[in-house]
PDB file of C-alpha atoms and ligand atoms in Angstrom:
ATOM      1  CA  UNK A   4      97.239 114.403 112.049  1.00 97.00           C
ATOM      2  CA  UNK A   5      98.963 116.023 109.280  1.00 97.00           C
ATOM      3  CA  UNK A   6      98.746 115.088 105.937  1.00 97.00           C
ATOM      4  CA  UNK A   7     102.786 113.803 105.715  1.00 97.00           C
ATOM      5  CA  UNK A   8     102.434 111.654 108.722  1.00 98.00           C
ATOM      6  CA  UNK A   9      99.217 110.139 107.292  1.00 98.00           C
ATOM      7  CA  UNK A  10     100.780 109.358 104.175  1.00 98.00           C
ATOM      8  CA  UNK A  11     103.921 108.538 106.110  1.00 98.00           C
ATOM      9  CA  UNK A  12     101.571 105.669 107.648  1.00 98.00           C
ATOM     10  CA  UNK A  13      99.782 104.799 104.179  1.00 98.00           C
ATOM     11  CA  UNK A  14     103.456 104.259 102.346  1.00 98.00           C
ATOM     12  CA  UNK A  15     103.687 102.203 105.246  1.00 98.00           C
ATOM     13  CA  UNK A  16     100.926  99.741 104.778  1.00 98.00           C
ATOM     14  CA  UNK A  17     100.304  99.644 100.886  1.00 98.00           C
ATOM     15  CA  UNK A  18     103.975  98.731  99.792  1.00 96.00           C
ATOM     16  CA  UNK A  19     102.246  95.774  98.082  1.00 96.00           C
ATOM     17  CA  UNK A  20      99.593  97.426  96.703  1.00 97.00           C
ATOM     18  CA  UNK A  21      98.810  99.745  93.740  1.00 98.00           C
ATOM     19  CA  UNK A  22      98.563 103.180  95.294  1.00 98.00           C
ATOM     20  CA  UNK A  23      97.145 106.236  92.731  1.00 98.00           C
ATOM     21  CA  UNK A  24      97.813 109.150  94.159  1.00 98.00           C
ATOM     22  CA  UNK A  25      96.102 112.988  93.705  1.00 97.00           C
ATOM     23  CA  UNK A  26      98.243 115.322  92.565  1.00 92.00           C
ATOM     24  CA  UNK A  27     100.105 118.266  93.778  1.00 92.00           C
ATOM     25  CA  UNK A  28     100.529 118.348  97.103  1.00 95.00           C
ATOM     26  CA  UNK A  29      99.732 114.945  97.767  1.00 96.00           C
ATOM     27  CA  UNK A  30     101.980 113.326  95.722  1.00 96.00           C
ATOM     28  CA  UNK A  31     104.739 115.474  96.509  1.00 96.00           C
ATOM     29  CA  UNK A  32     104.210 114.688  99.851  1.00 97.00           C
ATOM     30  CA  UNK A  33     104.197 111.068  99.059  1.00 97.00           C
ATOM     31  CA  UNK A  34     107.024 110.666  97.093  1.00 97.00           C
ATOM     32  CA  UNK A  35     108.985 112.851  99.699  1.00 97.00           C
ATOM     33  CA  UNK A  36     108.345 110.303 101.990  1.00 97.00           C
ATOM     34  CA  UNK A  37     108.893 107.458 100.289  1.00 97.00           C
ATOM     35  CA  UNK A  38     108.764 107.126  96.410  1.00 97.00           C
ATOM     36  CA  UNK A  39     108.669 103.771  95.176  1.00 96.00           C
ATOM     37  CA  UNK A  40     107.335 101.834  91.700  1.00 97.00           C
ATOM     38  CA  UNK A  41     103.642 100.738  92.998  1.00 97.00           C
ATOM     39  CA  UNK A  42     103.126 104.570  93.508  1.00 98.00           C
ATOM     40  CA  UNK A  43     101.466 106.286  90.732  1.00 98.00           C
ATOM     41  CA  UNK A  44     101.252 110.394  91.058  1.00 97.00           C
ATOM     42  CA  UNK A  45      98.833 111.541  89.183  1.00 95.00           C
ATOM     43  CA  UNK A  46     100.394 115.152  88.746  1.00 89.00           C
ATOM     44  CA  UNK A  47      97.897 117.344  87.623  1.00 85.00           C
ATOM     45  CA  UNK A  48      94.803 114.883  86.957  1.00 90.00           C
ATOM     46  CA  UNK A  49      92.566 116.482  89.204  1.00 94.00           C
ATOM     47  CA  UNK A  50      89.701 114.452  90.629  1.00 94.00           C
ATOM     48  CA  UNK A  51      90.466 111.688  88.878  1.00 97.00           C
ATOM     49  CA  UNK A  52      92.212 109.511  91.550  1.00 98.00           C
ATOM     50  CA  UNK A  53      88.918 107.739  92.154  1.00 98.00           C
ATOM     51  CA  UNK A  54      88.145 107.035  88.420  1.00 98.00           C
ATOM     52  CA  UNK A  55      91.752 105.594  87.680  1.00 97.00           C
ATOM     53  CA  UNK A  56      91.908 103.681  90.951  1.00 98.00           C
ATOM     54  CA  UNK A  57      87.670 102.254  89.898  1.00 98.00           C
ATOM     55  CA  UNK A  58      89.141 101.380  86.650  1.00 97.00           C
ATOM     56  CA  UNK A  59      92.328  99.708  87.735  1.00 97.00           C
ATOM     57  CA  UNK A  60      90.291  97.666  90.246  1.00 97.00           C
ATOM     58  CA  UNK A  61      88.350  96.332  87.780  1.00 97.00           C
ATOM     59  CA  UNK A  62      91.344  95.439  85.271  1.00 94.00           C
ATOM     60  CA  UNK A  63      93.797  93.987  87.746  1.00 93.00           C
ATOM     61  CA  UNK A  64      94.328  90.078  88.308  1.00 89.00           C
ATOM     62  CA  UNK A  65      91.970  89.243  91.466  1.00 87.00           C
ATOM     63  CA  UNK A  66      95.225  88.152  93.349  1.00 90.00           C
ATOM     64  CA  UNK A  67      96.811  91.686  93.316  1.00 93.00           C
ATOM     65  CA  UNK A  68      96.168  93.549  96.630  1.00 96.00           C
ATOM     66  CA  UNK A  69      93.454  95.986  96.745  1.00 97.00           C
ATOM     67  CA  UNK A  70      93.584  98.930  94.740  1.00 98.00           C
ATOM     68  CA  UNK A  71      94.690 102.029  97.007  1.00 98.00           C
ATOM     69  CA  UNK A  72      93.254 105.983  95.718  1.00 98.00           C
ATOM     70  CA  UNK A  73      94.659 108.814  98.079  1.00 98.00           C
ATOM     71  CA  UNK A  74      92.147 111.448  97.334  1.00 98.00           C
ATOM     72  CA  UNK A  75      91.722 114.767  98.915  1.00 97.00           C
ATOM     73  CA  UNK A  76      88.310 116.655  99.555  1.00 98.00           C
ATOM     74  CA  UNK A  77      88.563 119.647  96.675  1.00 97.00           C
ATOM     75  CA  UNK A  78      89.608 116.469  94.247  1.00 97.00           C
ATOM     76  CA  UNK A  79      86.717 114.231  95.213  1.00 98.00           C
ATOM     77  CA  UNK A  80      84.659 117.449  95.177  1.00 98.00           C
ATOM     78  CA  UNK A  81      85.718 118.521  91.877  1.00 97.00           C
ATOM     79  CA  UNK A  82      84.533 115.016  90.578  1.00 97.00           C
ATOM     80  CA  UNK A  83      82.095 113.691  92.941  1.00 97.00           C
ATOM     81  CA  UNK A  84      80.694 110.652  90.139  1.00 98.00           C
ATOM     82  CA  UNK A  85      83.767 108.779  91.274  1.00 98.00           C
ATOM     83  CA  UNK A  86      81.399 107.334  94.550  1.00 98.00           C
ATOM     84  CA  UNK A  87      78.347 106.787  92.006  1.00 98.00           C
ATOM     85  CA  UNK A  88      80.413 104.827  89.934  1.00 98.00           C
ATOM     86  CA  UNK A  89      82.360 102.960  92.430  1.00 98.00           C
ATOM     87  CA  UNK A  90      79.370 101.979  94.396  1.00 98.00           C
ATOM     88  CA  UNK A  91      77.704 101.156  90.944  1.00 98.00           C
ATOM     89  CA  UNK A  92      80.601  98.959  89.549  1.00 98.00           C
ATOM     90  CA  UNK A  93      81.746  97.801  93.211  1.00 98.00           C
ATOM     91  CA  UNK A  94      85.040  96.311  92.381  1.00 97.00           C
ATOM     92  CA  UNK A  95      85.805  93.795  95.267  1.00 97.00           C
ATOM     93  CA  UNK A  96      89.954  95.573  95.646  1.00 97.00           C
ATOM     94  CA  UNK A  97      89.588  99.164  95.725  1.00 98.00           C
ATOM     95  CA  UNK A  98      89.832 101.773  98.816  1.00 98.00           C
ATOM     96  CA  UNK A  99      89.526 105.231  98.841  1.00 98.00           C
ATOM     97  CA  UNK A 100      91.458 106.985 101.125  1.00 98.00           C
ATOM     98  CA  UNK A 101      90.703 110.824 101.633  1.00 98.00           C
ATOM     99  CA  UNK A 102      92.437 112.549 103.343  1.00 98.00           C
ATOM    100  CA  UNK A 103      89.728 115.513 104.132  1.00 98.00           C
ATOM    101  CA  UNK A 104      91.580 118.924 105.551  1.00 97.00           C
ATOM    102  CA  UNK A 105      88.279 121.401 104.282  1.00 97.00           C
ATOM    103  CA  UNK A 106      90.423 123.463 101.806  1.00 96.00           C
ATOM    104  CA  UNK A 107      92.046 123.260  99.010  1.00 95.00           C
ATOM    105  CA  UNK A 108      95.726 122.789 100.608  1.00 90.00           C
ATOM    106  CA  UNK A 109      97.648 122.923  97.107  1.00 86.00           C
ATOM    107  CA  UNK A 110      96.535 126.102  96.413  1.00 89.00           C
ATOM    108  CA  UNK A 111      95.992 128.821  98.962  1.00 88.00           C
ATOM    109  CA  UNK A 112      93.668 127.141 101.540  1.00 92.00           C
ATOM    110  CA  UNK A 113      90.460 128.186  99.960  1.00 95.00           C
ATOM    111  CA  UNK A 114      87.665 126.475 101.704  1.00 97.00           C
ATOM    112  CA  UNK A 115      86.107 123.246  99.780  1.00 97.00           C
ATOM    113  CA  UNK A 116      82.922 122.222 100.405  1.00 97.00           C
ATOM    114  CA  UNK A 117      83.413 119.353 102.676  1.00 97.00           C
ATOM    115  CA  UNK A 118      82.544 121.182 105.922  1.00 96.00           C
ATOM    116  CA  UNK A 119      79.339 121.540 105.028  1.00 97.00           C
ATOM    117  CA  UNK A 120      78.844 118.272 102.587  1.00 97.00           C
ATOM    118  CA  UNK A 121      79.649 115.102 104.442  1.00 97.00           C
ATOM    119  CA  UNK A 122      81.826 112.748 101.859  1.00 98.00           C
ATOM    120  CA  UNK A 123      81.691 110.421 104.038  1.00 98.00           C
ATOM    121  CA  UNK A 124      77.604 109.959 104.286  1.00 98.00           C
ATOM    122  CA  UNK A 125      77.910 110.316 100.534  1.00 98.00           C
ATOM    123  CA  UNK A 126      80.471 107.475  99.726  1.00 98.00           C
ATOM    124  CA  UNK A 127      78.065 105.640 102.066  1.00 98.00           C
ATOM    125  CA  UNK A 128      74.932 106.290  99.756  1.00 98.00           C
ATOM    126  CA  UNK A 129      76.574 105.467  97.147  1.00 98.00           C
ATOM    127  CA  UNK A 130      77.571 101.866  98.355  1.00 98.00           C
ATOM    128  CA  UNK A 131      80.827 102.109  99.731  1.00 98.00           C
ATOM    129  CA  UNK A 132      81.794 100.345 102.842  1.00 98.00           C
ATOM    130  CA  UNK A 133      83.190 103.012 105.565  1.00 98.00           C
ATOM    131  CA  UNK A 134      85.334 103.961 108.056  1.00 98.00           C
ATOM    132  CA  UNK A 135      86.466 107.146 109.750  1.00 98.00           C
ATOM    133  CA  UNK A 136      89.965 108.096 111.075  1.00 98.00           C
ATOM    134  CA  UNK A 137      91.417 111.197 112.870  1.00 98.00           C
ATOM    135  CA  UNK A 138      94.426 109.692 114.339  1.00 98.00           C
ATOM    136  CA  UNK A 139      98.017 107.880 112.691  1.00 98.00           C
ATOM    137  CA  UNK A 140      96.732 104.889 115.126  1.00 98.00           C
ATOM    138  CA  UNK A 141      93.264 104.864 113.657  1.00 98.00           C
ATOM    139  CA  UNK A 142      94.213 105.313 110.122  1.00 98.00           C
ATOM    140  CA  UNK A 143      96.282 101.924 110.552  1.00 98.00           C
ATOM    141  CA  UNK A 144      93.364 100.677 112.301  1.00 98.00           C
ATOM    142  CA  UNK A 145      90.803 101.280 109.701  1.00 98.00           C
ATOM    143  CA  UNK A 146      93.050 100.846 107.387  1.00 98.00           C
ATOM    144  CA  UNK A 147      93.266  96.841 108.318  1.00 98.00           C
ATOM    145  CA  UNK A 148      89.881  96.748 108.535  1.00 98.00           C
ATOM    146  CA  UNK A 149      88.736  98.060 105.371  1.00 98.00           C
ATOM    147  CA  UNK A 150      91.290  95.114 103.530  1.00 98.00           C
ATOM    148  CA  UNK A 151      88.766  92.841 105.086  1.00 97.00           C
ATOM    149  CA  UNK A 152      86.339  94.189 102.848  1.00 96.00           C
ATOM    150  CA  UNK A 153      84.745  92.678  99.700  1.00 94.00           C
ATOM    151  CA  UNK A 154      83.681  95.421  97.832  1.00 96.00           C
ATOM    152  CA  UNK A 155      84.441  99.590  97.393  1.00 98.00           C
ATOM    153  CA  UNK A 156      85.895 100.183 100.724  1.00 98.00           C
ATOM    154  CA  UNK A 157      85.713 104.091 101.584  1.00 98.00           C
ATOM    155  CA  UNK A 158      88.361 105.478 104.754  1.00 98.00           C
ATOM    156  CA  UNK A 159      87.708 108.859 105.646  1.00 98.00           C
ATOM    157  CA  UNK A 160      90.271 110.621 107.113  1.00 98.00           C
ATOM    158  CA  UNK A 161      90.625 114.155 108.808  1.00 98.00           C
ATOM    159  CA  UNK A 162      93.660 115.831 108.566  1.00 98.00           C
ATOM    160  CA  UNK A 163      95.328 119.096 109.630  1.00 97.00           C
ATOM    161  CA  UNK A 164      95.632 122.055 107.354  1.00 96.00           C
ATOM    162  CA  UNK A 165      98.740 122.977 105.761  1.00 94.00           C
ATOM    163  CA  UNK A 166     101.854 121.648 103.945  1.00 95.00           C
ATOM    164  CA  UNK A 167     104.677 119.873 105.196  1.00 95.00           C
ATOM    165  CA  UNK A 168     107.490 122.918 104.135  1.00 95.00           C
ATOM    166  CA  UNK A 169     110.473 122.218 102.054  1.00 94.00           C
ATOM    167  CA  UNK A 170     109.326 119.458  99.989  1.00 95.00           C
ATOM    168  CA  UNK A 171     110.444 119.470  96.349  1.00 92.00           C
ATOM    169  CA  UNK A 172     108.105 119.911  93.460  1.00 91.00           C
ATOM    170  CA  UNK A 173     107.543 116.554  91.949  1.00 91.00           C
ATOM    171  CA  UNK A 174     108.846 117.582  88.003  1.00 90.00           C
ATOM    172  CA  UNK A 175     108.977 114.133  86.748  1.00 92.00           C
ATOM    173  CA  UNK A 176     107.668 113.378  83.441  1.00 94.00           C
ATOM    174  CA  UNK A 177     104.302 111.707  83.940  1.00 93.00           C
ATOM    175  CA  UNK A 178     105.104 108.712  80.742  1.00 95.00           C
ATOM    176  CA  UNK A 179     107.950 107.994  82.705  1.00 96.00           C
ATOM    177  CA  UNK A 180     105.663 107.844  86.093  1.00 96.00           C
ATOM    178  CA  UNK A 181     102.892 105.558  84.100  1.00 96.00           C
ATOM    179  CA  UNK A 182     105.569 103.689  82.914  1.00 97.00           C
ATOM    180  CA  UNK A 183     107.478 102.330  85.921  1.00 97.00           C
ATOM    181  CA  UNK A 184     104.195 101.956  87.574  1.00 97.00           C
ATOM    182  CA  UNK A 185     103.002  99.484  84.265  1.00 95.00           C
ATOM    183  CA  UNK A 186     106.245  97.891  84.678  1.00 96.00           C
ATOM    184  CA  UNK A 187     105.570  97.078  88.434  1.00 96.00           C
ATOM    185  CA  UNK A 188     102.059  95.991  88.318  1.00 94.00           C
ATOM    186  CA  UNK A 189     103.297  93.568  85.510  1.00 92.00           C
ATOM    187  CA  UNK A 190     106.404  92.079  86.945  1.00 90.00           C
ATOM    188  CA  UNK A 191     105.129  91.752  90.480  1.00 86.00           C
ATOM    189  CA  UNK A 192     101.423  90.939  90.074  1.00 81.00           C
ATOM    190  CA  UNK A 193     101.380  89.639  86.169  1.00 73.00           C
ATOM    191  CA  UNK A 194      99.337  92.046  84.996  1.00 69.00           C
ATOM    192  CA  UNK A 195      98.507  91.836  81.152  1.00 60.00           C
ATOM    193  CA  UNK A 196      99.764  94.728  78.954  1.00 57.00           C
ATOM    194  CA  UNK A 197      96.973  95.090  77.740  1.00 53.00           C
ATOM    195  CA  UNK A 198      94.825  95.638  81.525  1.00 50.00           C
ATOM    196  CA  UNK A 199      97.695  97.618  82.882  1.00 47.00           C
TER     197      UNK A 199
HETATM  198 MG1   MG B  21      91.925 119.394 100.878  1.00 80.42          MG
END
């Protein structure tokens, strides 16, 4: 599975949901496949997918879907206290999904860590409820089941390496990104200024 088609399958399922994306390729990749106001790109906020996502969880009225992160392995590497912190605060909405291709995809296809350091067995530690994926069909799959779940849901994913080619750089200013994301989670899901 390559990384567009599994995001081609998340945009899919989480059009109701708040989705915080990594940055760089990722979001790109997202918005290239479908860019819409519950997505929020995080541009160059490295590792911070998880923390954003945690914190949003924790803010948003309990009848707003569950909280979607798209995180890749050299993010969640780069700021591993995101599981810790989930697991500690265990928001009932949020799911992690990472999207694990063992490099760092943005940016040459340097090897991360993840080969050797299972995320998955961490997030698991850490009190996450998890699921693994290799396939479109069992992303969905886990993917439904990890909605059932009350509590920091964790979806482990392995991907292909490489970049889908010809996709534009994402150059939009990220106060207009937070805004039209604010103004979504308010108008459809009544969030409070103040939470959003
Ligand atoms: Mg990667």
């Amino acid at each position: 599975m390559k990384r567009i088609e599994a995001l081609g399958v998340l945009a899919d399922l989480t059009s109701s949901h708040p989705v915080i994306a990594t940055c760089a390729a990722t979001s790109r990749e997202l918005a290239s496949v479908k860019d819409s106001d519950n997505h929020l790109y995080l541009l160059d906020a490295m590792g911070l997918a998880g923390s954003v996502a945690t914190g949003l969880a924790l803010s948003v009225n309990p009848s707003t879907p569950k909280v979607v992160a798209i995180e890749g392995d050299g993010s969640l590497l780069m700021n591993p206290n995101v599981l810790p912190t989930g697991g500690y605060l265990a928001p009932p909405n949020l799911l992690l999904v990472l999207l694990d291709n063992g490099v760092y995809g943005s940016t040459g296809a340097l090897p991360t860590y993840s080969p050797k350091v299972d995320l998955r067995r961490l997030a698991d530690a850490a009190g996450w409820t998890t699921r693994a994926a290799r396939t479109a069909d069992g992303l969905s799959a886990a993917f439904a089941e990890l909605l059932t779940v009350e509590g920091p849901a964790f979806l482990y994913a392995t991907i292909e390496e490489g970049n889908a080619p010809d996709v534009e750089k994402l150059l939009v200013d990220p106060v207009s990104l937070t805004g039209r994301f604010t103004r979504w989670l308010r108008e459809v899901h009544a969030v409070a200024e103040a939470a959003a």
